[in-house]
PDB file of C-alpha atoms in Angstrom:
ATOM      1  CA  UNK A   1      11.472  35.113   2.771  1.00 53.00           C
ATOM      2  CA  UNK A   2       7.562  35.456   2.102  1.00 49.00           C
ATOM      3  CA  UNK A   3       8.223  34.239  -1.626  1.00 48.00           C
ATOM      4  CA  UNK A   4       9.967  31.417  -0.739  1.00 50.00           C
ATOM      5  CA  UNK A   5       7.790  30.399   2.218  1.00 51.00           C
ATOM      6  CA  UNK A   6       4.813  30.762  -0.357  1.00 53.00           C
ATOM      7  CA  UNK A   7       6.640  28.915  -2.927  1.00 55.00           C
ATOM      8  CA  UNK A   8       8.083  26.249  -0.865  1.00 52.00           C
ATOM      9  CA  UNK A   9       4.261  25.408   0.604  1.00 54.00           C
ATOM     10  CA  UNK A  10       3.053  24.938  -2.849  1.00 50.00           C
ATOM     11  CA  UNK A  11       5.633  22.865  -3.928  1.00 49.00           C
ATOM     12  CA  UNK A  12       5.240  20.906  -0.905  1.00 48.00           C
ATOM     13  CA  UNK A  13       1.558  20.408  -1.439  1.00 49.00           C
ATOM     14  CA  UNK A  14       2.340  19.485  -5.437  1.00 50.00           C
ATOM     15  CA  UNK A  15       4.676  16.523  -3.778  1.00 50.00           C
ATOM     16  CA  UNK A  16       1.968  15.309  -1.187  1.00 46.00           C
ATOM     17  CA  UNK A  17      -0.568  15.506  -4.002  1.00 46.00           C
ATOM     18  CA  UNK A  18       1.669  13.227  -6.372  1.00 53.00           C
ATOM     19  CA  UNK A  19       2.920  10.671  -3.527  1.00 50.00           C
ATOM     20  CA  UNK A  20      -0.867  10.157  -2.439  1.00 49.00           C
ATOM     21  CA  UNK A  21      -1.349   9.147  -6.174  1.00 50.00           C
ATOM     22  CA  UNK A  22       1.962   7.281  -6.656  1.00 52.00           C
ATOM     23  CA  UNK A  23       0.714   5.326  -2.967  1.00 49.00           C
ATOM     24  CA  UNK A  24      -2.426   4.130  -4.685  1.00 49.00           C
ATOM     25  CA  UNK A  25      -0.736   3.036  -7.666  1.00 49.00           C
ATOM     26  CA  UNK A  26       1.835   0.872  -5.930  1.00 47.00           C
ATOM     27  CA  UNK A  27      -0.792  -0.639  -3.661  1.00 42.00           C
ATOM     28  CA  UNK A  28      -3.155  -1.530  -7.137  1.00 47.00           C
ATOM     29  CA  UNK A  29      -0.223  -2.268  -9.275  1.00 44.00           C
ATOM     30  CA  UNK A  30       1.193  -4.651  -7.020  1.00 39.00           C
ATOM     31  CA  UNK A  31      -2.118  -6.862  -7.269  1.00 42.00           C
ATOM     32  CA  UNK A  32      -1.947  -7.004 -10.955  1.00 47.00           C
ATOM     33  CA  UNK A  33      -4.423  -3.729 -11.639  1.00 62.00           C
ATOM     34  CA  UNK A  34      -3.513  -0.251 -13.651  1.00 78.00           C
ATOM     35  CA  UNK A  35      -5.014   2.550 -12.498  1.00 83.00           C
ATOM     36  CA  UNK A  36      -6.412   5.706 -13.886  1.00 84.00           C
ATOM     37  CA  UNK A  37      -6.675   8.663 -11.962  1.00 89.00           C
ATOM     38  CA  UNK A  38      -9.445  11.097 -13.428  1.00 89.00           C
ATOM     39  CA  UNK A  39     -10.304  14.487 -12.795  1.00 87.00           C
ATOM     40  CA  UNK A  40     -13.526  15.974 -11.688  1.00 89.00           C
ATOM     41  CA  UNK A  41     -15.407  18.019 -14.490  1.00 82.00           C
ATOM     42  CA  UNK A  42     -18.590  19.811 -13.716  1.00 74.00           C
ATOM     43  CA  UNK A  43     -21.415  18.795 -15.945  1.00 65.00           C
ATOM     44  CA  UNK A  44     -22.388  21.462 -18.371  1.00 62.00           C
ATOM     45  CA  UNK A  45     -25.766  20.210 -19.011  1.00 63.00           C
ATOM     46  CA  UNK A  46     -27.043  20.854 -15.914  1.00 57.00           C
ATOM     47  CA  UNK A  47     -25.771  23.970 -15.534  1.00 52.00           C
ATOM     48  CA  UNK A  48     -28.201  26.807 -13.717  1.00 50.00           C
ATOM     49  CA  UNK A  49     -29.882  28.782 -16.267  1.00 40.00           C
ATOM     50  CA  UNK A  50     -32.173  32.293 -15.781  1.00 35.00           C
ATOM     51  CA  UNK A  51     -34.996  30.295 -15.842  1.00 37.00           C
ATOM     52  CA  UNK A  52     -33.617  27.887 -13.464  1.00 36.00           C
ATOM     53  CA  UNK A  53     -32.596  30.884 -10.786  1.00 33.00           C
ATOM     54  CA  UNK A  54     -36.618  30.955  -9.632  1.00 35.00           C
ATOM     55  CA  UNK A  55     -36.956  27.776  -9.399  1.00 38.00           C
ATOM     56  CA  UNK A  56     -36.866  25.458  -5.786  1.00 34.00           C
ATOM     57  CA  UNK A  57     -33.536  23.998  -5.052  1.00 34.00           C
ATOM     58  CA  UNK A  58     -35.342  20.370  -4.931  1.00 35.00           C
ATOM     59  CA  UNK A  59     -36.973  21.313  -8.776  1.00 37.00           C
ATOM     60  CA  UNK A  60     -33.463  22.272  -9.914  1.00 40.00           C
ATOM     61  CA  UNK A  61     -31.874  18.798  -8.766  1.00 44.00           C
ATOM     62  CA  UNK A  62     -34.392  16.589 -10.992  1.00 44.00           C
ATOM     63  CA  UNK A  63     -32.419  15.369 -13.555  1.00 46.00           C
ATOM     64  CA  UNK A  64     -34.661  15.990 -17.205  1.00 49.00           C
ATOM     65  CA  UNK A  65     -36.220  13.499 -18.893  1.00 49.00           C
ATOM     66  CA  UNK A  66     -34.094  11.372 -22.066  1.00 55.00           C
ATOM     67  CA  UNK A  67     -35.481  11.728 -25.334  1.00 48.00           C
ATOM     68  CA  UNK A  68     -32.524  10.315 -26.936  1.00 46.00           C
ATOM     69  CA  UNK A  69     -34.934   7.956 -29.274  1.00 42.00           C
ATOM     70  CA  UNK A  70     -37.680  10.743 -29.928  1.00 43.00           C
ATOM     71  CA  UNK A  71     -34.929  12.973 -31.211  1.00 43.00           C
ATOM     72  CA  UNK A  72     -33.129  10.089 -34.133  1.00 44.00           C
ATOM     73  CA  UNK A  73     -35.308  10.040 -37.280  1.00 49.00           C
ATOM     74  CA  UNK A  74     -33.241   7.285 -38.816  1.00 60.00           C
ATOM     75  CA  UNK A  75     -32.933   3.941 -36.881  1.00 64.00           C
ATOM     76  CA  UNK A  76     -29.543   3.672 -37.802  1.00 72.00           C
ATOM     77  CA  UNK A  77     -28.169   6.690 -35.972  1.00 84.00           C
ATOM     78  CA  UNK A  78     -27.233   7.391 -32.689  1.00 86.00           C
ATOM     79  CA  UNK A  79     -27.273  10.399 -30.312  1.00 88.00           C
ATOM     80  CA  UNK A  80     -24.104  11.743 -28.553  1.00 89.00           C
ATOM     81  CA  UNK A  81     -24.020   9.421 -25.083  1.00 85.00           C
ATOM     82  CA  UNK A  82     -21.295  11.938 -23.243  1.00 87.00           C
ATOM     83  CA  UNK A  83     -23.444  12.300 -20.232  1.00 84.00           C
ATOM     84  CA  UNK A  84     -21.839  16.095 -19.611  1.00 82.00           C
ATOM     85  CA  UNK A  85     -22.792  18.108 -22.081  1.00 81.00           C
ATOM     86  CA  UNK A  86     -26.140  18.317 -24.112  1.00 83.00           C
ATOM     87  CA  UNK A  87     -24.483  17.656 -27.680  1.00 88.00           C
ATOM     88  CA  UNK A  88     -26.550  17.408 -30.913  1.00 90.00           C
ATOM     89  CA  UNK A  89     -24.183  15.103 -32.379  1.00 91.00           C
ATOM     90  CA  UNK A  90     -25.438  12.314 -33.808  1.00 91.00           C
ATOM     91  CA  UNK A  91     -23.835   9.315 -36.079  1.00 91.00           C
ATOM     92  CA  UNK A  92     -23.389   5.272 -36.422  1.00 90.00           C
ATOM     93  CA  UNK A  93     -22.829   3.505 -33.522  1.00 89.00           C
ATOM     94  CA  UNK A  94     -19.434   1.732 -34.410  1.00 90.00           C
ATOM     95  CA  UNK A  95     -18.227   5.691 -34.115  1.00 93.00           C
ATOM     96  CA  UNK A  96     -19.209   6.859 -30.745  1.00 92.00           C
ATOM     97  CA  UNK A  97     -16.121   6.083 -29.192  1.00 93.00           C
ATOM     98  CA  UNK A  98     -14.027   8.031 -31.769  1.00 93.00           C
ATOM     99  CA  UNK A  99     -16.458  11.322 -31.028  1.00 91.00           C
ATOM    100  CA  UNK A 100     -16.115  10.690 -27.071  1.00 92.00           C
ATOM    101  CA  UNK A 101     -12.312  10.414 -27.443  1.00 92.00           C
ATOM    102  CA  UNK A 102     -12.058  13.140 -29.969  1.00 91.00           C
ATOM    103  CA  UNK A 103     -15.235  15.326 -29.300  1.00 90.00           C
ATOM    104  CA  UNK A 104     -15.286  15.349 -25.639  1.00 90.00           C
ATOM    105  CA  UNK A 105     -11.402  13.967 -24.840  1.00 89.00           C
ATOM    106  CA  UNK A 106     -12.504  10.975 -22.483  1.00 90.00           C
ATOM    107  CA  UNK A 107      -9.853   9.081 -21.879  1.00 88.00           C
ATOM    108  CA  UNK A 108      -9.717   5.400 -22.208  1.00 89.00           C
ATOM    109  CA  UNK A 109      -7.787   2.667 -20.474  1.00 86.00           C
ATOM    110  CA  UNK A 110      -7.374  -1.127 -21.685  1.00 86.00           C
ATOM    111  CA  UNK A 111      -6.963  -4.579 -18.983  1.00 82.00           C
ATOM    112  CA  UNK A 112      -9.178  -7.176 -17.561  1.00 76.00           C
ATOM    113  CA  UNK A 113      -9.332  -5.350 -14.383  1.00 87.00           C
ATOM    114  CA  UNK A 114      -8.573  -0.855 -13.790  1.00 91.00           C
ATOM    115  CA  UNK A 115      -8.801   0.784 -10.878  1.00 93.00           C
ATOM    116  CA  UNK A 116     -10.406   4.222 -11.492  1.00 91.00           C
ATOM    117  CA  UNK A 117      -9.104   6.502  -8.930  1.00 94.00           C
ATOM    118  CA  UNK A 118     -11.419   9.758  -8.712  1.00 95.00           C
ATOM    119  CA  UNK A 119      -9.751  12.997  -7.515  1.00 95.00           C
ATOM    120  CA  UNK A 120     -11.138  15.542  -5.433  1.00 94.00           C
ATOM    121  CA  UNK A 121     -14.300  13.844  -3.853  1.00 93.00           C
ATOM    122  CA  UNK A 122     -15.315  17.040  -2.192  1.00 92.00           C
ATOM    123  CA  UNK A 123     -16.380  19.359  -4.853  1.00 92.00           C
ATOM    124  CA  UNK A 124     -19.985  20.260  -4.778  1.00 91.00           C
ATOM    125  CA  UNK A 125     -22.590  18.540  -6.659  1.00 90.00           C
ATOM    126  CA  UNK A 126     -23.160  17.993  -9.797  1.00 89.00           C
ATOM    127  CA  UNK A 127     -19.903  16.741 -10.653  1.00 91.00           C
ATOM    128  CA  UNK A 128     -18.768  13.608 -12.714  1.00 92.00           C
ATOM    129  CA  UNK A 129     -16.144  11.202 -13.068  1.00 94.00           C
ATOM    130  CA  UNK A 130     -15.956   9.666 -16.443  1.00 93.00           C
ATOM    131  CA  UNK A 131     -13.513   7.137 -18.212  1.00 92.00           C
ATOM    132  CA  UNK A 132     -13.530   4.551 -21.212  1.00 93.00           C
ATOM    133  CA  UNK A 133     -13.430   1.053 -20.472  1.00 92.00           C
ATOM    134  CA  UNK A 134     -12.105  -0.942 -23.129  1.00 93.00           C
ATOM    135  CA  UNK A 135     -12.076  -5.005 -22.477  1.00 92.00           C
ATOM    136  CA  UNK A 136     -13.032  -8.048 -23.846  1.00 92.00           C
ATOM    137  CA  UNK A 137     -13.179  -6.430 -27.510  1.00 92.00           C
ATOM    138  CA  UNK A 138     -15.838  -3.704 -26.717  1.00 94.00           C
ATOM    139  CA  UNK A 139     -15.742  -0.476 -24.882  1.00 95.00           C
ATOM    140  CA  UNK A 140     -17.381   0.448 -22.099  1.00 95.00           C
ATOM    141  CA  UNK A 141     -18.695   3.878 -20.322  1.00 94.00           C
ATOM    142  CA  UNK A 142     -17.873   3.837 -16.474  1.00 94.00           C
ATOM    143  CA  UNK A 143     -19.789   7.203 -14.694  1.00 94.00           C
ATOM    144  CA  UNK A 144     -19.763   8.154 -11.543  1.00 95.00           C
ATOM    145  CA  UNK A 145     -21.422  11.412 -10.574  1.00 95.00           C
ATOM    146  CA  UNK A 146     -21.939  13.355  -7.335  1.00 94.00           C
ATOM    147  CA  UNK A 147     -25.331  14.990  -7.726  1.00 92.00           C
ATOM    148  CA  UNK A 148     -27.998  15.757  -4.699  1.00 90.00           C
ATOM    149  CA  UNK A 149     -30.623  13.664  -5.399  1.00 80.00           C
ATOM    150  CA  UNK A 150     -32.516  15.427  -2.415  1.00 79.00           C
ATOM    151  CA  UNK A 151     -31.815  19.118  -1.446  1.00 83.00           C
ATOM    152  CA  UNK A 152     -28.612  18.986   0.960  1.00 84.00           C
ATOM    153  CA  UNK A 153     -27.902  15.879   0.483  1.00 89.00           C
ATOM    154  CA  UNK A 154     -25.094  14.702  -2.261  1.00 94.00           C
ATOM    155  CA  UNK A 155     -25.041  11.339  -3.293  1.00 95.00           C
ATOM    156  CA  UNK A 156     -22.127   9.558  -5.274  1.00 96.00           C
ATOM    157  CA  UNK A 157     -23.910   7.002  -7.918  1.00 96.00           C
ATOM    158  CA  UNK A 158     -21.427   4.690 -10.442  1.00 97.00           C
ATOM    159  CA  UNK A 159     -22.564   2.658 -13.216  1.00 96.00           C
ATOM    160  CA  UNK A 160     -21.443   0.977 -16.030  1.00 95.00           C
ATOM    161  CA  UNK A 161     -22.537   1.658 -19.731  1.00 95.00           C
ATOM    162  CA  UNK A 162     -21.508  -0.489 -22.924  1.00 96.00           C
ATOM    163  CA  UNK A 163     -21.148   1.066 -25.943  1.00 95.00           C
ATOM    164  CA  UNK A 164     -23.060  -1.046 -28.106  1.00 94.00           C
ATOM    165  CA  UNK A 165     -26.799  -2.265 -27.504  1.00 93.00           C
ATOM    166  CA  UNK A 166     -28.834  -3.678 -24.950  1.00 94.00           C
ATOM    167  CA  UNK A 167     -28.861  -7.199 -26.490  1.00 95.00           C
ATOM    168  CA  UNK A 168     -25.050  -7.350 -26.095  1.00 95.00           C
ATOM    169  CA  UNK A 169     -24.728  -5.316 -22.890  1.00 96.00           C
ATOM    170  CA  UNK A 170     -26.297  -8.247 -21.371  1.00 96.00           C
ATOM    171  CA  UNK A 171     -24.004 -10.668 -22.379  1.00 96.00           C
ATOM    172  CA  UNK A 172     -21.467  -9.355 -19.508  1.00 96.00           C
ATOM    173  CA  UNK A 173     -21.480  -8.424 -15.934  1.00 96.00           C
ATOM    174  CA  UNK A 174     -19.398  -5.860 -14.438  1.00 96.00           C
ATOM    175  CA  UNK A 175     -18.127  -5.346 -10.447  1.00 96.00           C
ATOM    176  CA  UNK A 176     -17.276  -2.264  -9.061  1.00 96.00           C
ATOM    177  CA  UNK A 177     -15.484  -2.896  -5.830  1.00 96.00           C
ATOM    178  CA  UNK A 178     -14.214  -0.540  -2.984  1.00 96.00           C
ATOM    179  CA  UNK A 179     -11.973  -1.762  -0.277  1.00 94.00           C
ATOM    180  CA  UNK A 180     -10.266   0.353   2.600  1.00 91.00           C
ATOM    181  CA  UNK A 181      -9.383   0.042   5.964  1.00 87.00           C
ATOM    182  CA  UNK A 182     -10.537  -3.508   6.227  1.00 90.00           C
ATOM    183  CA  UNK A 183     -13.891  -2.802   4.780  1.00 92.00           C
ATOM    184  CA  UNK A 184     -15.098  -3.636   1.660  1.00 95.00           C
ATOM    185  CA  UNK A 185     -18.030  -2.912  -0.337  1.00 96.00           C
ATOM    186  CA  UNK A 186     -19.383  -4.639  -3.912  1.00 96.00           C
ATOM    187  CA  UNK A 187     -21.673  -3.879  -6.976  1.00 97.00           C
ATOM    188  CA  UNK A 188     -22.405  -6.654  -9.274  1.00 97.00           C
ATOM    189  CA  UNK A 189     -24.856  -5.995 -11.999  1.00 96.00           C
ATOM    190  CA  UNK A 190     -25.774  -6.423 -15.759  1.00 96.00           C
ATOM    191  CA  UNK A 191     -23.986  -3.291 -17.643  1.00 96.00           C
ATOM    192  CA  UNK A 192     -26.877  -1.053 -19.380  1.00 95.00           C
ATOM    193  CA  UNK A 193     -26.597   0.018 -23.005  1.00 94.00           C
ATOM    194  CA  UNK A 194     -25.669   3.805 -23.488  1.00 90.00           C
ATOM    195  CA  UNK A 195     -28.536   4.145 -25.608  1.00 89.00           C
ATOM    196  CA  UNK A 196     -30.418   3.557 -22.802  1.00 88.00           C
ATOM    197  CA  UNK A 197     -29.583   7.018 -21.555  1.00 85.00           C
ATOM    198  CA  UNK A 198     -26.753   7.112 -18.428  1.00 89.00           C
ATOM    199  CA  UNK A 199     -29.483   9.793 -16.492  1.00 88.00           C
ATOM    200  CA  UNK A 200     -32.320   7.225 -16.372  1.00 88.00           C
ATOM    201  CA  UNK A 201     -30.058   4.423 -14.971  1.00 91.00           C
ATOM    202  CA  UNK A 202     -28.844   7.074 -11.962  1.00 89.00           C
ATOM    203  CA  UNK A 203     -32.293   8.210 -11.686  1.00 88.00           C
ATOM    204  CA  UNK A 204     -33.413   4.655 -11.123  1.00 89.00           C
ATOM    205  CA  UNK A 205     -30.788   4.154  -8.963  1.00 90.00           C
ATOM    206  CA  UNK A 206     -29.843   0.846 -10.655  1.00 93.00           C
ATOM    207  CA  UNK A 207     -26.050   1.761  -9.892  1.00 96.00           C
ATOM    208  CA  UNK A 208     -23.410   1.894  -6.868  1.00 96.00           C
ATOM    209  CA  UNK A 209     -25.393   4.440  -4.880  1.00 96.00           C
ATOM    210  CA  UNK A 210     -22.585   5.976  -2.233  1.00 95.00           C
ATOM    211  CA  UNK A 211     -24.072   8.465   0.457  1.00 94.00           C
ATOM    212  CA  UNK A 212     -21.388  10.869   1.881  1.00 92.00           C
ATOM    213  CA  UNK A 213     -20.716   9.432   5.114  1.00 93.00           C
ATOM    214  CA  UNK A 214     -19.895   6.140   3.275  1.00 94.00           C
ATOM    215  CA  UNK A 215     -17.928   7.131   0.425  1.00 94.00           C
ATOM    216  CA  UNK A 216     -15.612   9.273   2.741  1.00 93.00           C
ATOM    217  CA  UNK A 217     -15.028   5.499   4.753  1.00 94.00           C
ATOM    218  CA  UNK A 218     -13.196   4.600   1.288  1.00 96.00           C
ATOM    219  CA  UNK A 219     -11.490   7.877   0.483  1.00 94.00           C
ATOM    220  CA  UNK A 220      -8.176   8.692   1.086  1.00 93.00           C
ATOM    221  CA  UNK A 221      -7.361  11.751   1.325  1.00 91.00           C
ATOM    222  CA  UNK A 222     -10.480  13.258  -1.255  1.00 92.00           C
ATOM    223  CA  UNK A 223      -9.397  10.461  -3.815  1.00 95.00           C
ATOM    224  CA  UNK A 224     -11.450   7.372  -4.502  1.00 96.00           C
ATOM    225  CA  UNK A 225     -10.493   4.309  -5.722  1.00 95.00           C
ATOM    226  CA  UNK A 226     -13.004   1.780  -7.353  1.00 95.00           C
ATOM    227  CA  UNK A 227     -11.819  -0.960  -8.727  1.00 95.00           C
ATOM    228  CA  UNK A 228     -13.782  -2.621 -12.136  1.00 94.00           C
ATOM    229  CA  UNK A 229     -13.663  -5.862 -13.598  1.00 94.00           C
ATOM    230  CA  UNK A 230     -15.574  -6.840 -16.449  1.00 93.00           C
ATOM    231  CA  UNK A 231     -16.539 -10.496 -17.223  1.00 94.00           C
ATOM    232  CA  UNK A 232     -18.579 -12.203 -19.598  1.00 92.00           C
ATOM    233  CA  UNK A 233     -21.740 -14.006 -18.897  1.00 80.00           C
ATOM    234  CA  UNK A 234     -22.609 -17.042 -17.785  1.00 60.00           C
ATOM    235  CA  UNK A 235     -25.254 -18.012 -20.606  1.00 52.00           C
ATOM    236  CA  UNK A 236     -22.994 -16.316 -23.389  1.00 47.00           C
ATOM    237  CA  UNK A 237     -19.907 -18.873 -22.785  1.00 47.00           C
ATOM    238  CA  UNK A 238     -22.616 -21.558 -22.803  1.00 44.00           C
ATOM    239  CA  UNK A 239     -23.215 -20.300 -26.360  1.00 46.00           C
ATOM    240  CA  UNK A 240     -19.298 -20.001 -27.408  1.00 48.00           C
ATOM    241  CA  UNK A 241     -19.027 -23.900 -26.412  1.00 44.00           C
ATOM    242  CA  UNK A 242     -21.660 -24.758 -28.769  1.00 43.00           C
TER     243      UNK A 242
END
């Protein structure tokens, strides 16, 4: 009786898991969206070290500088722009997306508008979030990332990266939208380039910055869903119609 009592709770908790993720998919898919529910994967490259264990909690949660450009002698290459792992890979720019997908296995999902559905909002900081984004003929880098920004204090910060430079990254605009419960909550911006470095941008806190208290408003159940459309911009259709 204790084996099946055991075995019938975890089956039961398998079914609840996969209902709250076929309930969000019904809700999106009925308004037109596909969804993409991602895992949680704890970022390797801020792992704690030795020579991290004696240092301050607060010292620890600084993120470290980018020296993505100091580090590429030739122009023409690019550094690795997976923002979980510290990878000396470097190479042409038309073949990041290939070493993401391959290297790294970051998934990527095609549409005019996804909803990325993040699973298990409660694991401790750091933590990320990461899909590929690919729309309008280019591919794009949505992050989001639970880190504490200040000691005890976890923040949730999303932002979109394209893959390609900063001249065409501001040709578009992305949104990142939550809506729950009758609330709803928007982030509008110019994407960045990924060789602008994702860590800066969070740093910066040019993103969707999400305390706690606010992100569990729009969670259901430790999932989050964000929805994303990508458009282009206003002052590159003026150039198409010439």
């Amino acid at each position: 009786m204790l084996f099946f009592t055991q075995c019938f709770g975890a089956v039961l908790d398998l079914i609840h898991l996969r209902f709250q993720h076929y309930k969000a998919k019904r809700v999106f898919s009925a308004a037109g969206q596909l969804v993409c529910v991602v895992n949680p994967t704890h970022s390797l490259k801020y792992a704690p070290t030795r020579h991290a264990a004696g240092q301050t909690s607060a010292e620890q949660g600084v993120l470290p500088p980018c020296h993505h450009h100091e580090a590429v002698h030739d122009p023409q290459l690019v550094p690795c722009t997976c923002p979980l792992f510290s990878c000396p890979w470097e190479g042409h720019l038309e073949v990041v997306v290939s070493h993401l997908r391959q290297t790294h296995r970051i998934n990527i999902l095609q549409g005019a508008e996804i909803v990325f559905l993040a699973t298990d909002m409660h694991l401790p900081a750091p933590t990320d979030w990461i899909i590929m984004h690919s729309c309008l003929g280019h591919q794009f880098l949505l992050v989001l990332r639970k880190q504490e920004k200040y000691e005890g204090h976890p923040q949730f910060f999303a932002t979109m990266m394209l893959i390609g430079t900063p001249t065409q990254a501001d040709n578009f605009t992305y949104r990142l939208e939550l809506n729950r419960n009758q609330r709803r909550l928007k982030w509008e911006a110019t994407p960045r380039s990924v060789l602008e470095c994702v860590d800066s941008v969070i740093s910066d806190g040019d993103c969707l910055v999400l305390n706690t208290s606010l992100a569990q408003l729009f969670s259901d159940n430790g999932s989050l869903a964000i929805g994303i459309a990508i458009t282009t911009s206003k002052v590159h259709n003026a150039e198409d119609e010439m």
